[in-house]
Amino acid sequence: MPRKERHVVSNPDGGWDSKREKAQRASKHFETKKEAMDWSRQKSKTEGSELIPHKMNGRIQNPDSHGNDPNPPKDKN
């Protein structure tokens, strides 16, 4: 089963957008990245999806899994 993803990306017209995977339109638009991350984190937890924030240049920055992670971190003990 493929994982669900929610992305936080910068909007070319200013601000930040929260988008589901492969979506053309944003689910919601925000003025700040913090607002977009807070809302998207809540949605991601509800959906059981992977939260993938992007930097202004589009590069991925610290993804966070809220669902069935196919590659969970290994315990260091």
XYZ file of N, CA and C in Angstrom:
231
model
N 0.839 -1.177 0.000
C 0.000 0.000 0.000
C 0.885 1.241 0.000
N 0.740 2.122 -0.980
C 1.587 3.307 -1.033
C 1.258 4.266 0.111
N 2.256 4.996 0.526
C 2.027 5.931 1.627
C 1.336 7.186 1.127
N 0.569 7.807 2.009
C -0.068 9.080 1.699
C 0.906 10.178 2.087
N 0.878 11.274 1.356
C 1.781 12.379 1.635
C 1.036 13.701 1.650
N 1.487 14.612 2.508
C 1.010 15.995 2.534
C 2.258 16.865 2.486
N 2.299 17.797 1.530
C 3.459 18.653 1.322
C 3.151 20.092 1.730
N 4.137 20.756 2.338
C 4.067 22.192 2.612
C 5.070 22.837 1.666
N 4.550 23.642 0.731
C 5.387 24.232 -0.312
C 5.167 25.747 -0.388
N 6.209 26.455 -0.850
C 6.062 27.900 -1.011
C 5.195 28.172 -2.240
N 4.425 29.242 -2.161
C 3.558 29.639 -3.262
C 4.279 30.717 -4.059
N 4.323 30.624 -5.393
C 5.027 31.626 -6.194
C 4.471 33.050 -6.029
N 3.215 33.160 -5.601
C 2.611 34.481 -5.400
C 2.797 34.976 -3.966
N 3.521 34.224 -3.148
C 3.754 34.587 -1.756
C 3.015 33.658 -0.822
N 3.557 33.480 0.356
C 2.937 32.610 1.337
C 3.304 31.151 1.124
N 2.544 30.278 1.799
C 2.810 28.839 1.788
C 1.521 28.078 1.577
N 1.615 26.918 0.923
C 0.458 26.079 0.642
C 0.634 24.696 1.262
N -0.482 24.103 1.651
C -0.513 22.712 2.075
C -1.211 21.939 0.971
N -0.523 20.920 0.440
C -1.068 20.134 -0.678
C -0.994 18.652 -0.372
N -1.989 17.917 -0.845
C -1.918 16.453 -0.807
C -1.039 16.008 -1.967
N -0.568 14.778 -1.893
C 0.306 14.256 -2.946
C -0.350 14.356 -4.321
N 0.398 14.781 -5.299
C -0.012 14.870 -6.706
C -1.190 15.820 -6.945
N -1.503 16.692 -5.991
C -2.615 17.631 -6.157
C -2.156 18.848 -6.964
N -3.021 19.329 -7.827
C -2.723 20.528 -8.598
C -2.971 21.783 -7.761
N -4.049 21.748 -6.963
C -4.415 22.895 -6.148
C -4.072 22.639 -4.685
N -3.855 23.708 -3.969
C -3.555 23.605 -2.540
C -4.822 23.304 -1.754
N -4.671 22.549 -0.664
C -5.789 22.312 0.245
C -6.113 23.602 0.985
N -5.052 24.337 1.342
C -5.226 25.591 2.067
C -3.980 26.451 1.881
N -4.151 27.780 1.889
C -3.057 28.736 1.720
C -2.826 29.484 3.039
N -1.565 29.796 3.332
C -1.201 30.477 4.578
C -0.205 31.593 4.288
N -0.177 32.572 5.166
C 0.776 33.673 5.036
C 2.175 33.261 5.484
N 2.260 32.423 6.534
C 3.567 32.019 7.053
C 3.741 30.503 6.981
N 4.987 30.090 6.963
C 5.289 28.658 6.935
C 4.873 28.004 8.252
N 5.016 28.710 9.363
C 4.623 28.155 10.661
C 3.140 27.822 10.679
N 2.298 28.713 10.176
C 0.859 28.448 10.116
C 0.577 27.231 9.241
N 1.261 27.161 8.101
C 1.077 26.037 7.176
C 1.517 24.725 7.818
N 2.631 24.748 8.542
C 3.135 23.536 9.191
C 2.194 23.080 10.309
N 1.712 24.019 11.117
C 0.817 23.659 12.222
C -0.459 22.999 11.702
N -1.087 23.616 10.707
C -2.327 23.081 10.141
C -2.066 21.749 9.447
N -0.988 21.684 8.676
C -0.656 20.468 7.920
C -0.303 19.309 8.841
N 0.359 19.602 9.961
C 0.700 18.545 10.916
C -0.576 17.922 11.493
N -1.547 18.760 11.838
C -2.820 18.246 12.354
C -3.531 17.393 11.298
N -3.591 17.882 10.057
C -4.220 17.129 8.966
C -3.487 15.815 8.729
N -2.165 15.861 8.760
C -1.354 14.674 8.523
C -1.619 13.608 9.587
N -1.759 14.037 10.833
C -2.061 13.088 11.913
C -3.431 12.469 11.696
N -4.404 13.280 11.309
C -5.761 12.795 11.055
C -5.786 11.813 9.886
N -5.042 12.134 8.830
C -5.014 11.308 7.617
C -4.104 10.087 7.769
N -3.189 10.128 8.736
C -2.196 9.071 8.867
C -1.206 9.134 7.718
N -0.795 10.347 7.378
C 0.077 10.535 6.216
C 1.450 11.055 6.614
N 2.348 11.094 5.654
C 3.697 11.607 5.810
C 3.654 13.113 5.566
N 4.195 13.903 6.495
C 4.267 15.354 6.329
C 5.625 15.691 5.741
N 5.628 16.337 4.571
C 6.870 16.636 3.877
C 6.963 18.143 3.634
N 7.685 18.854 4.515
C 7.879 20.284 4.296
C 8.996 20.529 3.279
N 8.869 21.609 2.540
C 9.882 21.995 1.559
C 10.448 23.359 1.931
N 11.698 23.602 1.553
C 12.301 24.921 1.724
C 11.796 25.820 0.597
N 12.166 27.098 0.654
C 11.769 28.048 -0.393
C 12.244 27.586 -1.774
N 13.421 26.926 -1.828
C 13.972 26.481 -3.110
C 13.383 25.153 -3.577
N 12.448 24.575 -2.800
C 11.784 23.340 -3.202
C 12.385 22.068 -2.638
N 13.546 22.160 -2.005
C 14.184 20.962 -1.448
C 13.433 20.485 -0.204
N 13.383 19.180 -0.021
C 12.687 18.585 1.126
C 13.474 18.848 2.409
N 12.728 19.117 3.482
C 13.324 19.472 4.762
C 12.626 18.713 5.891
N 13.304 17.785 6.547
C 12.816 17.056 7.728
C 11.401 16.482 7.615
N 11.186 15.439 6.812
C 9.865 14.810 6.748
C 9.476 14.193 8.096
N 8.179 14.077 8.323
C 7.658 13.567 9.586
C 6.518 12.597 9.283
N 6.635 11.364 9.772
C 5.633 10.347 9.481
C 4.572 10.291 10.566
N 3.295 10.285 10.148
C 2.187 10.155 11.077
C 1.317 8.952 10.733
N 1.834 8.075 9.916
C 1.039 6.921 9.507
C 1.839 5.653 9.596
N 1.522 4.720 8.736
C 2.207 3.453 8.684
C 3.494 3.635 7.896
N 4.572 3.973 8.567
C 5.857 4.247 7.927
C 6.460 2.940 7.404
N 6.699 2.827 6.078
C 7.259 1.597 5.533
C 8.728 1.401 5.923
N 9.407 2.462 6.354
C 10.811 2.382 6.754
C 11.006 3.052 8.116
N 10.493 2.450 9.192
C 10.638 3.079 10.498
C 12.097 3.110 10.930
N 12.484 4.070 11.781
C 13.878 4.125 12.244
C 14.202 2.898 13.106
N 15.440 2.452 12.991
C 15.877 1.308 13.782
C 16.231 1.784 15.190
N 15.925 0.973 16.189
C 16.247 1.313 17.583
C 17.762 1.249 17.773
N 18.330 2.265 18.389
C 19.792 2.339 18.555
C 20.280 1.557 19.762
N 19.390 0.956 20.564
C 19.826 0.217 21.767
C 20.327 -1.144 21.450
